[in-house]
Short mmCIF file of C-alpha atoms (C1' of nucleotides) in Angstrom, two decimals:
data_model
loop_
_atom_site.label_atom_id
_atom_site.label_comp_id
_atom_site.label_asym_id
_atom_site.label_seq_id
_atom_site.Cartn_x
_atom_site.Cartn_y
_atom_site.Cartn_z
CA UNK A 15 0.00 0.00 0.00
CA UNK A 16 1.32 3.39 -0.91
CA UNK A 17 1.29 6.47 1.26
CA UNK A 18 -0.80 9.15 -0.41
CA UNK A 19 1.27 11.82 1.34
CA UNK A 20 4.41 10.61 -0.39
CA UNK A 21 2.61 10.55 -3.74
CA UNK A 22 1.35 14.06 -3.08
CA UNK A 23 4.86 15.27 -2.30
CA UNK A 24 6.44 13.77 -5.38
CA UNK A 25 3.93 12.67 -8.01
CA UNK A 26 6.48 12.54 -10.81
CA UNK A 27 8.66 10.04 -8.96
CA UNK A 28 5.61 7.90 -8.26
CA UNK A 29 4.53 7.81 -11.90
CA UNK A 30 8.09 7.07 -12.95
CA UNK A 31 8.03 4.08 -10.59
CA UNK A 32 4.77 2.88 -12.11
CA UNK A 33 6.28 3.18 -15.56
CA UNK A 34 8.98 0.71 -14.54
CA UNK A 35 6.17 -1.75 -13.88
CA UNK A 36 4.70 -0.88 -17.30
CA UNK A 37 1.75 0.87 -15.64
CA UNK A 38 0.00 4.09 -16.64
CA UNK A 39 0.58 7.24 -14.55
CA UNK A 40 -1.94 7.52 -11.72
CA UNK A 41 -0.77 10.36 -9.51
CA UNK A 42 -3.12 12.95 -11.06
CA UNK A 43 -6.17 10.84 -10.36
CA UNK A 44 -5.00 9.89 -6.86
CA UNK A 45 -4.17 13.45 -5.88
CA UNK A 46 -7.50 14.65 -7.19
CA UNK A 47 -9.32 12.05 -5.09
CA UNK A 48 -7.22 12.95 -2.08
CA UNK A 49 -8.04 16.63 -2.55
CA UNK A 50 -11.75 15.86 -2.69
CA UNK A 51 -11.40 13.66 0.36
CA UNK A 52 -9.60 16.30 2.38
CA UNK A 53 -11.95 19.05 1.35
CA UNK A 54 -14.94 17.01 2.53
CA UNK A 55 -13.11 15.95 5.67
CA UNK A 56 -12.37 19.56 6.50
CA UNK A 57 -16.04 20.48 6.18
CA UNK A 58 -17.03 17.52 8.28
CA UNK A 59 -14.57 18.40 11.00
CA UNK A 60 -15.62 22.05 11.09
CA UNK A 61 -19.23 20.99 11.51
CA UNK A 62 -18.23 18.57 14.23
CA UNK A 63 -16.29 21.26 16.06
CA UNK A 64 -19.38 23.46 16.11
CA UNK A 65 -21.63 20.62 17.13
CA UNK A 66 -19.35 19.60 19.97
CA UNK A 67 -19.19 23.16 21.28
CA UNK A 68 -22.97 23.53 21.13
CA UNK A 69 -23.56 20.16 22.75
CA UNK A 70 -21.46 21.21 25.67
CA UNK A 71 -23.52 24.37 26.02
CA UNK A 72 -26.66 22.24 25.88
CA UNK A 73 -25.35 20.17 28.73
CA UNK A 74 -24.63 23.31 30.73
CA UNK A 75 -28.09 24.76 29.99
CA UNK A 76 -29.73 21.51 31.04
CA UNK A 77 -27.76 21.48 34.26
CA UNK A 78 -28.92 25.03 35.03
CA UNK A 79 -32.51 24.17 34.14
CA UNK A 80 -32.60 26.90 31.48
CA UNK A 81 -35.24 25.41 29.12
CA UNK A 82 -35.36 28.33 26.67
CA UNK A 83 -31.63 28.26 26.10
CA UNK A 84 -31.74 24.47 25.90
CA UNK A 85 -34.34 24.49 23.12
CA UNK A 86 -32.68 27.32 21.25
CA UNK A 87 -29.36 25.47 21.14
CA UNK A 88 -31.02 22.23 20.11
CA UNK A 89 -32.56 23.88 17.09
CA UNK A 90 -29.17 25.26 16.15
CA UNK A 91 -27.52 21.85 16.28
CA UNK A 92 -30.36 20.42 14.24
CA UNK A 93 -29.45 22.74 11.41
CA UNK A 94 -25.86 21.56 11.51
CA UNK A 95 -26.88 17.96 11.04
CA UNK A 96 -27.48 18.29 7.34
CA UNK A 97 -24.02 19.69 6.69
CA UNK A 98 -22.46 17.10 8.88
CA UNK A 99 -24.08 14.14 7.19
CA UNK A 100 -23.46 15.36 3.68
CA UNK A 101 -19.81 16.15 4.32
CA UNK A 102 -19.34 12.91 6.26
CA UNK A 103 -20.74 10.81 3.44
CA UNK A 104 -18.56 12.52 0.90
CA UNK A 105 -15.43 12.18 3.01
CA UNK A 106 -16.12 8.47 3.50
CA UNK A 107 -16.86 7.99 -0.18
CA UNK A 108 -13.70 9.66 -1.47
CA UNK A 109 -11.65 7.97 1.17
CA UNK A 110 -12.94 4.56 0.11
CA UNK A 111 -12.42 5.15 -3.59
CA UNK A 112 -8.92 6.45 -2.93
CA UNK A 113 -8.08 3.41 -0.84
CA UNK A 114 -9.43 1.03 -3.47
CA UNK A 115 -7.15 2.61 -6.02
CA UNK A 116 -4.15 2.56 -3.72
CA UNK A 117 -4.74 -1.05 -2.66
CA UNK A 118 -4.53 -2.23 -6.27
CA UNK A 119 -1.18 -0.59 -7.04
CA UNK A 120 1.91 -2.79 -6.71
CA UNK A 121 5.04 -1.82 -4.81
CA UNK A 122 7.53 0.29 -6.74
CA UNK A 123 10.88 -1.27 -7.71
CA UNK A 124 14.03 -0.31 -5.87
CA UNK A 125 16.42 1.90 -7.85
CA UNK A 126 18.89 -0.83 -8.82
CA UNK A 127 16.31 -3.31 -10.12
CA UNK A 128 16.82 -4.07 -13.82
CA UNK A 129 14.06 -2.72 -16.01
CA UNK A 130 12.29 -5.34 -18.05
CA UNK A 131 9.03 -6.92 -19.06
CA UNK A 132 9.37 -10.60 -18.33
CA UNK A 133 11.44 -13.51 -17.11
CA UNK A 134 14.07 -13.25 -19.83
CA UNK A 135 14.95 -9.73 -18.66
CA UNK A 136 16.02 -10.96 -15.24
CA UNK A 137 19.65 -10.39 -14.41
CA UNK A 138 21.98 -13.19 -13.42
CA UNK A 139 23.92 -12.18 -10.32
CA UNK A 140 26.08 -15.24 -9.70
CA UNK A 141 26.32 -19.00 -10.11
CA UNK A 142 27.33 -21.69 -7.72
CA UNK A 143 28.35 -25.23 -8.61
CA UNK A 144 28.68 -26.96 -11.95
CA UNK A 145 25.87 -28.88 -13.63
CA UNK A 146 26.63 -32.58 -13.05
CA UNK A 147 27.98 -34.75 -15.85
CA UNK A 148 25.86 -37.84 -15.49
CA UNK A 149 27.43 -39.82 -18.33
CA UNK A 150 24.02 -41.12 -19.35
CA UNK A 151 20.73 -39.62 -20.42
CA UNK A 152 19.08 -37.88 -17.52
CA UNK A 153 15.63 -39.11 -16.57
CA UNK A 154 13.17 -36.65 -15.07
CA UNK A 155 11.84 -36.95 -11.54
CA UNK A 156 8.51 -38.41 -12.68
CA UNK A 157 10.24 -41.22 -14.48
CA UNK A 158 12.59 -41.77 -11.56
CA UNK A 159 9.88 -41.59 -8.91
CA UNK A 160 7.52 -43.93 -10.68
CA UNK A 161 10.29 -46.41 -11.37
CA UNK A 162 11.06 -46.34 -7.66
CA UNK A 163 7.37 -46.98 -7.07
CA UNK A 164 7.30 -44.11 -4.59
CA UNK A 165 5.73 -41.28 -6.57
CA UNK A 166 2.11 -41.69 -7.56
CA UNK A 167 0.41 -39.11 -9.76
CA UNK A 168 -2.35 -41.46 -10.92
CA UNK A 169 -3.45 -42.32 -7.41
CA UNK A 170 -3.45 -38.67 -6.38
CA UNK A 171 -5.38 -37.67 -9.50
CA UNK A 172 -8.00 -40.32 -8.83
CA UNK A 173 -8.94 -38.79 -5.51
CA UNK A 174 -7.93 -35.14 -5.94
CA UNK A 175 -7.58 -34.38 -9.66
CA UNK A 176 -4.70 -32.96 -11.64
CA UNK A 177 -1.73 -31.23 -10.01
CA UNK A 178 -1.53 -33.43 -6.95
CA UNK A 179 0.96 -36.11 -6.04
CA UNK A 180 1.33 -38.81 -3.45
CA UNK A 181 4.74 -39.85 -2.19
CA UNK A 182 5.53 -42.92 -0.19
CA UNK A 183 8.35 -44.85 1.35
CA UNK A 184 11.80 -43.39 0.80
CA UNK A 185 10.59 -40.38 -1.19
CA UNK A 186 8.06 -39.43 1.47
CA UNK A 187 10.81 -39.66 4.03
CA UNK A 188 13.17 -37.70 1.80
CA UNK A 189 10.67 -34.88 1.69
CA UNK A 190 10.49 -34.89 5.48
CA UNK A 191 14.28 -35.09 5.72
CA UNK A 192 14.68 -32.06 3.46
CA UNK A 193 12.24 -30.03 5.52
CA UNK A 194 13.85 -30.98 8.78
CA UNK A 195 17.32 -30.26 7.46
CA UNK A 196 16.26 -26.81 6.30
CA UNK A 197 14.49 -25.97 9.55
CA UNK A 198 17.45 -27.12 11.62
CA UNK A 199 19.77 -25.01 9.49
CA UNK A 200 17.68 -21.84 9.74
CA UNK A 201 16.93 -22.18 13.42
CA UNK A 202 20.36 -23.46 14.42
CA UNK A 203 22.67 -21.43 12.19
CA UNK A 204 20.69 -18.52 10.81
CA UNK A 205 18.87 -17.18 13.84
CA UNK A 206 15.32 -17.87 12.70
CA UNK A 207 12.65 -18.91 15.19
CA UNK A 208 10.51 -21.84 14.16
CA UNK A 209 6.80 -21.11 13.96
CA UNK A 210 3.89 -23.44 13.36
CA UNK A 211 1.21 -21.10 12.03
CA UNK A 212 -2.42 -21.47 10.87
CA UNK A 213 -2.94 -22.63 7.29
CA UNK A 214 -6.25 -20.81 6.96
CA UNK A 215 -6.56 -17.05 7.30
CA UNK A 216 -9.06 -14.25 6.99
CA UNK A 217 -9.42 -11.61 4.29
CA UNK A 218 -7.48 -9.03 6.30
CA UNK A 219 -4.41 -11.24 6.48
CA UNK A 220 -4.44 -11.81 2.71
CA UNK A 221 -4.88 -8.10 2.18
CA UNK A 222 -1.96 -7.42 4.49
CA UNK A 223 0.56 -9.37 2.47
CA UNK A 224 -0.94 -8.26 -0.85
CA UNK A 225 -2.73 -11.37 -2.20
CA UNK A 226 -6.02 -9.51 -1.88
CA UNK A 227 -7.83 -7.70 -3.36
CA UNK A 228 -6.25 -8.43 -6.76
CA UNK A 229 -5.29 -12.09 -6.71
CA UNK A 230 -8.25 -13.91 -5.22
CA UNK A 231 -8.31 -16.16 -8.28
CA UNK A 232 -4.97 -17.65 -7.32
CA UNK A 233 -6.25 -18.78 -3.93
CA UNK A 234 -8.46 -21.49 -2.49
CA UNK A 235 -11.30 -20.43 -0.24
CA UNK A 236 -13.11 -22.43 2.42
CA UNK A 237 -16.90 -22.54 2.56
CA UNK A 238 -16.86 -20.42 5.71
CA UNK A 239 -14.94 -17.66 3.96
CA UNK A 240 -11.38 -18.29 5.00
CA UNK A 241 -8.44 -18.67 2.62
CA UNK A 242 -5.86 -21.45 2.41
CA UNK A 243 -2.40 -19.97 2.61
CA UNK A 244 -0.46 -19.92 -0.69
CA UNK A 245 2.76 -19.50 1.32
CA UNK A 246 3.73 -19.24 5.00
CA UNK A 247 4.74 -15.66 4.23
CA UNK A 248 1.10 -14.80 4.89
CA UNK A 249 0.71 -16.07 8.46
CA UNK A 250 4.29 -15.30 9.49
CA UNK A 251 4.20 -11.69 8.34
CA UNK A 252 0.74 -11.15 9.75
CA UNK A 253 1.96 -12.15 13.18
CA UNK A 254 3.25 -8.58 13.40
CA UNK A 255 0.01 -6.92 12.28
CA UNK A 256 -1.82 -4.20 14.23
CA UNK A 257 0.96 -3.65 16.71
CA UNK A 258 3.76 -1.30 17.66
CA UNK A 259 6.89 -3.34 18.30
CA UNK A 260 9.77 -2.11 20.44
CA UNK A 261 12.91 -1.54 18.39
CA UNK A 262 14.77 -3.97 20.64
CA UNK A 263 12.58 -6.80 19.34
CA UNK A 264 13.90 -6.25 15.78
CA UNK A 265 15.00 -7.95 13.70
CA UNK A 266 12.34 -10.63 14.10
CA UNK A 267 13.26 -13.69 12.08
CA UNK A 268 10.76 -16.52 11.69
CA UNK A 269 10.72 -19.73 9.73
CA UNK A 270 7.97 -22.26 9.13
CA UNK A 271 7.42 -25.50 7.29
CA UNK A 272 3.92 -25.54 5.85
CA UNK A 273 1.87 -26.78 2.97
CA UNK A 274 1.04 -24.13 0.38
CA UNK A 275 -2.15 -24.10 -1.66
CA UNK A 276 -2.41 -22.43 -5.04
CA UNK A 277 -5.18 -22.60 -7.59
CA UNK A 278 -2.71 -22.06 -10.45
CA UNK A 279 -5.43 -20.27 -12.36
CA UNK A 280 -3.89 -18.90 -15.53
CA UNK A 281 -1.12 -21.47 -15.66
CA UNK A 282 -3.12 -24.06 -17.56
CA UNK A 283 -0.80 -26.07 -19.76
CA UNK A 284 2.37 -24.87 -18.01
CA UNK A 285 4.48 -27.42 -16.14
CA UNK A 286 1.69 -29.95 -16.25
CA UNK A 287 4.08 -32.87 -15.87
CA UNK A 288 5.53 -33.74 -12.50
CA UNK A 289 5.97 -31.90 -9.24
CA UNK A 290 7.01 -28.50 -10.55
CA UNK A 291 3.61 -26.85 -10.26
CA UNK A 292 1.05 -28.40 -7.92
CA UNK A 293 -2.06 -27.19 -6.12
CA UNK A 294 -0.47 -28.28 -2.86
CA UNK A 295 3.22 -28.35 -2.04
CA UNK A 296 5.48 -28.11 0.98
CA UNK A 297 7.76 -25.18 1.61
CA UNK A 298 10.09 -23.88 4.29
CA UNK A 299 9.63 -20.14 4.45
CA UNK A 300 11.69 -17.39 6.08
CA UNK A 301 10.27 -14.04 7.14
CA UNK A 302 12.26 -11.12 8.56
CA UNK A 303 10.83 -8.00 10.14
CA UNK A 304 13.41 -5.26 10.41
CA UNK A 305 13.94 -1.55 10.94
CA UNK A 306 13.85 0.38 7.63
CA UNK A 307 17.58 1.05 7.50
CA UNK A 308 18.31 -2.68 7.73
CA UNK A 309 16.10 -4.10 4.98
CA UNK A 310 18.58 -3.95 2.12
CA UNK A 311 21.24 -5.83 4.06
CA UNK A 312 18.63 -8.25 5.36
CA UNK A 313 17.65 -9.24 1.82
CA UNK A 314 21.24 -10.19 1.06
CA UNK A 315 21.45 -12.08 4.31
CA UNK A 316 18.19 -13.93 3.65
CA UNK A 317 19.21 -14.82 0.11
CA UNK A 318 22.45 -16.15 1.58
CA UNK A 319 20.45 -18.34 3.98
CA UNK A 320 18.58 -19.88 1.06
CA UNK A 321 21.83 -20.32 -0.87
CA UNK A 322 23.32 -22.13 2.11
CA UNK A 323 20.61 -24.75 1.77
CA UNK A 324 21.54 -25.31 -1.84
CA UNK A 325 25.27 -25.41 -1.10
CA UNK A 326 24.90 -27.96 1.66
CA UNK A 327 22.72 -30.08 -0.61
CA UNK A 328 25.38 -29.57 -3.30
CA UNK A 329 22.81 -28.55 -5.87
CA UNK A 330 24.09 -26.24 -8.64
CA UNK A 331 22.15 -22.99 -8.77
CA UNK A 332 22.24 -19.44 -9.96
CA UNK A 333 20.96 -16.24 -8.36
CA UNK A 334 18.78 -13.96 -10.46
CA UNK A 335 17.72 -10.42 -9.70
CA UNK A 336 14.19 -10.19 -11.01
CA UNK A 337 13.44 -7.41 -13.44
CA UNK A 338 10.74 -4.84 -12.74
CA UNK A 339 8.17 -6.73 -14.79
CA UNK A 340 8.68 -10.13 -13.19
CA UNK A 341 8.52 -9.11 -9.54
CA UNK A 342 5.57 -9.95 -7.32
CA UNK A 343 2.98 -7.38 -6.29
CA UNK A 344 4.41 -6.54 -2.87
CA UNK A 345 8.12 -6.72 -3.65
CA UNK A 346 10.46 -3.85 -4.37
CA UNK A 347 13.45 -6.11 -4.96
CA UNK A 348 13.61 -9.87 -5.44
CA UNK A 349 16.33 -12.46 -5.80
CA UNK A 350 15.33 -15.83 -7.19
CA UNK A 351 17.40 -18.96 -6.74
CA UNK A 352 17.22 -21.31 -9.68
CA UNK A 353 18.36 -24.91 -9.42
CA UNK A 354 19.86 -26.92 -12.22
CA UNK A 355 17.54 -29.63 -13.54
CA UNK A 356 19.42 -32.19 -15.71
CA UNK A 357 16.25 -33.49 -17.37
CA UNK A 358 15.31 -30.04 -18.61
CA UNK A 359 18.87 -28.86 -19.15
CA UNK A 360 18.11 -25.52 -17.53
CA UNK A 361 17.75 -23.71 -14.23
CA UNK A 362 14.32 -23.60 -12.56
CA UNK A 363 13.11 -21.45 -9.69
CA UNK A 364 13.43 -23.03 -6.25
CA UNK A 365 13.45 -19.96 -4.01
CA UNK A 366 12.35 -16.36 -4.16
CA UNK A 367 13.53 -13.79 -1.62
CA UNK A 368 11.87 -10.38 -1.55
CA UNK A 369 12.29 -7.09 0.22
CA UNK A 370 8.85 -5.50 0.51
CA UNK A 371 9.95 -2.32 2.26
CA UNK A 372 7.04 -0.86 4.23
CA UNK A 373 4.51 -1.90 1.59
CA UNK A 374 3.02 -4.82 3.52
CA UNK A 375 3.61 -3.21 6.92
CA UNK A 376 1.41 -0.29 5.92
CA UNK A 377 -1.32 -2.64 4.71
CA UNK A 378 -1.36 -4.48 8.01
CA UNK A 379 -0.33 -1.62 10.30
CA UNK A 380 2.81 -3.33 11.57
CA UNK A 381 4.90 -0.66 13.23
CA UNK A 382 7.82 -0.24 15.56
CA UNK A 383 9.00 2.54 17.78
CA UNK A 384 12.62 3.56 17.43
CA UNK A 385 14.59 4.16 20.62
CA UNK A 386 13.87 7.67 21.86
CA UNK A 387 11.35 8.37 19.08
CA UNK A 388 7.89 9.55 19.96
CA UNK A 389 6.17 8.52 16.77
CA UNK A 390 5.98 4.93 15.61
CA UNK A 391 7.06 4.07 12.08
CA UNK A 392 6.29 1.21 9.72
CA UNK A 393 8.75 -1.65 9.88
CA UNK A 394 10.06 -3.40 6.79
CA UNK A 395 9.09 -6.93 5.84
CA UNK A 396 11.02 -9.53 3.88
CA UNK A 397 10.17 -13.06 2.90
CA UNK A 398 11.97 -15.84 1.15
CA UNK A 399 11.68 -19.53 0.47
CA UNK A 400 14.32 -21.45 2.27
CA UNK A 401 13.60 -23.39 0.07
CA UNK A 402 10.61 -24.94 -1.73
CA UNK A 403 10.69 -28.52 -0.43
CA UNK A 404 8.83 -30.12 -3.33
CA UNK A 405 11.18 -28.62 -5.88
CA UNK A 406 14.19 -29.44 -3.72
CA UNK A 407 13.01 -33.03 -3.69
CA UNK A 408 12.83 -33.28 -7.43
CA UNK A 409 16.11 -31.41 -7.79
CA UNK A 410 17.82 -33.91 -5.50
CA UNK A 411 16.25 -36.80 -7.41
CA UNK A 412 17.40 -35.53 -10.78
CA UNK A 413 20.85 -34.35 -9.75
CA UNK A 414 21.64 -37.42 -7.64
CA UNK A 415 20.22 -40.02 -10.01
CA UNK A 416 22.27 -43.02 -11.10
CA UNK A 417 22.12 -45.02 -14.25
CA UNK A 418 20.31 -47.90 -12.54
CA UNK A 419 17.51 -45.57 -11.46
CA UNK A 420 18.50 -45.39 -7.82
CA UNK A 421 19.09 -42.06 -6.17
CA UNK A 422 21.98 -41.17 -3.91
CA UNK A 423 21.15 -39.35 -0.70
CA UNK A 424 23.02 -36.07 -0.21
CA UNK A 425 25.48 -36.30 2.64
CA UNK A 426 23.72 -33.73 4.87
CA UNK A 427 20.40 -35.58 4.63
CA UNK A 428 21.67 -38.99 5.66
CA UNK A 429 21.25 -38.39 9.40
CA UNK A 430 17.61 -37.56 8.67
CA UNK A 431 17.24 -40.74 6.57
CA UNK A 432 18.35 -43.10 9.27
CA UNK A 433 21.79 -43.35 7.71
CA UNK A 434 20.45 -44.48 4.33
CA UNK A 435 22.76 -43.53 1.44
CA UNK A 436 20.48 -44.28 -1.51
CA UNK A 437 16.88 -44.76 -2.54
CA UNK A 438 16.07 -47.95 -4.43
CA UNK A 439 12.91 -49.33 -5.95
CA UNK A 440 10.26 -50.47 -3.50
CA UNK A 441 9.51 -54.17 -3.59
"C1'" G B 5 -23.39 -27.61 18.92
"C1'" G B 6 -26.25 -25.81 23.81
"C1'" A B 7 -26.25 -22.30 28.18
"C1'" G B 8 -24.00 -18.18 30.48
"C1'" A B 9 -20.26 -14.04 31.47
"C1'" G B 10 -17.11 -10.54 29.43
"C1'" G B 11 -13.99 -7.22 25.98
"C1'" U B 12 -12.07 0.31 28.69
"C1'" G B 13 -5.07 3.44 27.74
"C1'" G B 14 1.77 -0.34 28.04
"C1'" C B 15 -0.74 -3.32 32.22
"C1'" C B 16 -4.65 -3.65 36.22
"C1'" G B 17 -9.17 -1.34 36.98
"C1'" A B 18 -13.56 2.51 37.89
"C1'" G B 19 -17.22 4.44 35.12
"C1'" U B 20 -25.16 2.72 32.77
"C1'" G B 21 -26.83 9.15 28.45
"C1'" G B 22 -23.95 15.47 29.28
"C1'" U B 23 -17.50 19.59 29.83
"C1'" C B 24 -15.15 11.43 29.83
"C1'" G B 25 -9.67 10.77 26.14
"C1'" A B 26 -11.85 8.56 30.27
"C1'" A B 27 -11.08 8.25 38.17
"C1'" G B 28 -7.55 5.36 40.85
"C1'" G B 29 -3.39 2.11 40.82
"C1'" C B 30 0.97 -0.21 38.52
"C1'" G B 31 4.73 0.47 35.01
"C1'" C B 32 7.78 3.95 32.41
"C1'" A B 33 10.33 8.99 31.69
"C1'" C B 34 12.12 13.48 33.69
"C1'" G B 35 12.87 16.59 37.98
"C1'" C B 36 13.30 17.44 43.38
"C1'" U B 37 15.20 15.04 47.68
"C1'" U B 38 19.95 11.80 49.01
"C1'" G B 39 26.97 10.90 50.13
"C1'" G B 40 24.67 7.02 46.83
"C1'" A B 41 20.37 4.03 46.28
"C1'" A B 42 15.47 2.91 47.91
"C1'" A B 43 11.35 5.28 49.79
"C1'" G B 44 8.95 9.96 49.34
"C1'" C B 45 7.31 14.32 46.55
"C1'" G B 46 6.30 16.81 41.76
"C1'" U B 47 5.51 16.68 36.51
"C1'" G B 48 4.65 13.95 32.28
"C1'" U B 49 3.14 9.47 29.93
"C1'" A B 50 -2.02 6.52 23.29
"C1'" A B 51 -2.90 6.22 18.15
"C1'" A B 52 -4.84 7.65 13.35
"C1'" C B 53 -6.30 11.54 10.22
"C1'" G B 54 -6.50 16.94 8.91
"C1'" G B 55 -4.11 21.97 9.43
"C1'" G B 56 0.79 24.50 10.62
"C1'" G B 57 7.89 25.78 9.57
"C1'" A B 58 7.30 24.77 14.64
"C1'" A B 59 5.29 25.26 19.49
"C1'" C B 60 0.56 23.76 18.78
"C1'" C B 61 -4.66 23.34 17.14
"C1'" G B 62 -8.89 20.42 15.31
"C1'" U B 63 -11.41 15.65 14.34
"C1'" U B 64 -11.89 10.53 15.43
"C1'" U B 65 -10.99 6.25 18.50
"C1'" C B 66 -13.41 2.75 25.34
"C1'" G B 67 -12.83 -5.01 20.42
"C1'" A B 68 -15.04 -3.92 15.19
"C1'" G B 69 -19.23 -2.20 12.16
"C1'" G B 70 -24.05 0.00 12.07
"C1'" G B 71 -28.28 2.47 14.65
"C1'" U B 72 -31.07 5.66 18.41
"C1'" U B 73 -29.99 10.79 20.42
"C1'" C B 74 -28.89 17.74 20.35
"C1'" G B 75 -25.11 14.57 22.85
"C1'" A B 76 -23.04 7.39 23.50
"C1'" A B 77 -17.64 4.00 27.00
"C1'" U B 78 -22.79 4.03 28.87
"C1'" C B 79 -29.08 2.30 25.13
"C1'" C B 80 -30.28 -1.06 20.54
"C1'" C B 81 -28.64 -4.36 16.36
"C1'" U B 82 -24.79 -7.14 13.83
"C1'" U B 83 -20.06 -9.20 14.10
"C1'" C B 84 -15.19 -10.78 15.97
"C1'" C B 85 -12.60 -12.43 20.11
"C1'" U B 86 -11.94 -14.26 25.30
"C1'" C B 87 -13.62 -16.98 29.59
"C1'" U B 88 -16.96 -20.69 32.40
"C1'" C B 89 -20.23 -25.02 32.33
"C1'" C B 90 -22.42 -29.01 29.28
"C1'" G B 91 -22.04 -32.00 24.76
"C1'" C B 92 -18.74 -33.88 20.96
"C1'" C B 93 -13.83 -34.84 19.51
"C1'" A B 94 -7.67 -35.71 17.59
#
RNA sequence: GGAGAGGUGGCCGAGUGGUCGAAGGCGCACGCUUGGAAAGCGUGUAAACGGGGAACCGUUUCGAGGGUUCGAAUCCCUUCCUCUCCGCCA
């Protein structure tokens, strides 16, 4: 959510920011609405001032038993009522329209974000690791999983439809091992506190992180009007909502392992094979809440935490800075981690780390009070996958596959696999 | 699911139609006092929005939304949340 006062102070900069997102200028319209809102608000407040003064006199007259004065003042207040209602309605109307407009505008990109329209304009920042030389034709994770007899798309489709999967045996355990490894890393080494949050939330929470009002189509909704979380970013970030946090409590770093539910409306036909794009997948998420001056450094730190996961798993990856056109609604700067997939011969997204500035904090009124400051200020929010467990699973499968169809277990996961060093076909 | 009781400032807690943004207490901050500390005394201690360079001024806010009224923390309706008892249940 944008601050109308900032737009008012520098409309040209705001429109320039929108242009980076390939959006039309809006400052004129917004400032006009704000002017109408303030004009009406001023009239309303003047009328209220008069009414309050008169009401106090009425109280005094009543106390003195002066009926004439009492009735005279009452009539006077009566006349004010019309003004008050009319101005009040207008103020509320303009305020609502203004807020609707503001709520639908995405965050503006940070100055160093590459300008571009789509994925191919993203900027590679660095690479880590070399794509493995298998020495045989790489099979994809579907092929591998089904050969193992531990990955069942047909069974899942029969009960749930397309874009679901059922894992069993070693693969199910591997998924759990990955999650536990990531959580232990982030809580033990990276200073994140583990949280087990709700998976269903209200409208306000989805508005707070920016999924609503624009992206309802991407979400699943329960019959009683709640939403299934599309990422743990939603509940973790909203833990800070509607509060003023002491500066000493920052940075707040939280991590959670949760399922994520996405309708994948609009992605029909894309990634229909395998575990890349499902309606339900597991993810370890990181969320940081920091003072404004710390958010830029925190994004680098958070991206590093996600990279650490990849390095310990020895999965080759590259870091991309997303271009202005490819960033999510709430982000002002985003680094994606892309993992090498031998079967596709390319890098695919496995983590996305975003600095949202005060964009989400303003939407959910998450503030902090700096030491010695009288006025509270909005804190900055960041979120990142650390990393997507489902995609990590398939990345491990494909990168650690052997010619006989078995899959080696990465060193760091073996303690979580009961010492097992490979996955072989179920009997 | 049934029956009942509640939601007031950072916290506790008074307040059932009229100078109530709200007594009192605790906490916190500053000052006085003290050799120093404690105690004591004094002063201060919410947020949002609007106006102003600022000091400051105005409006709103007693869970939230709506209504009654000249005037609502106080009355009515809706809703959210908490607690107690019963039922059910992992």
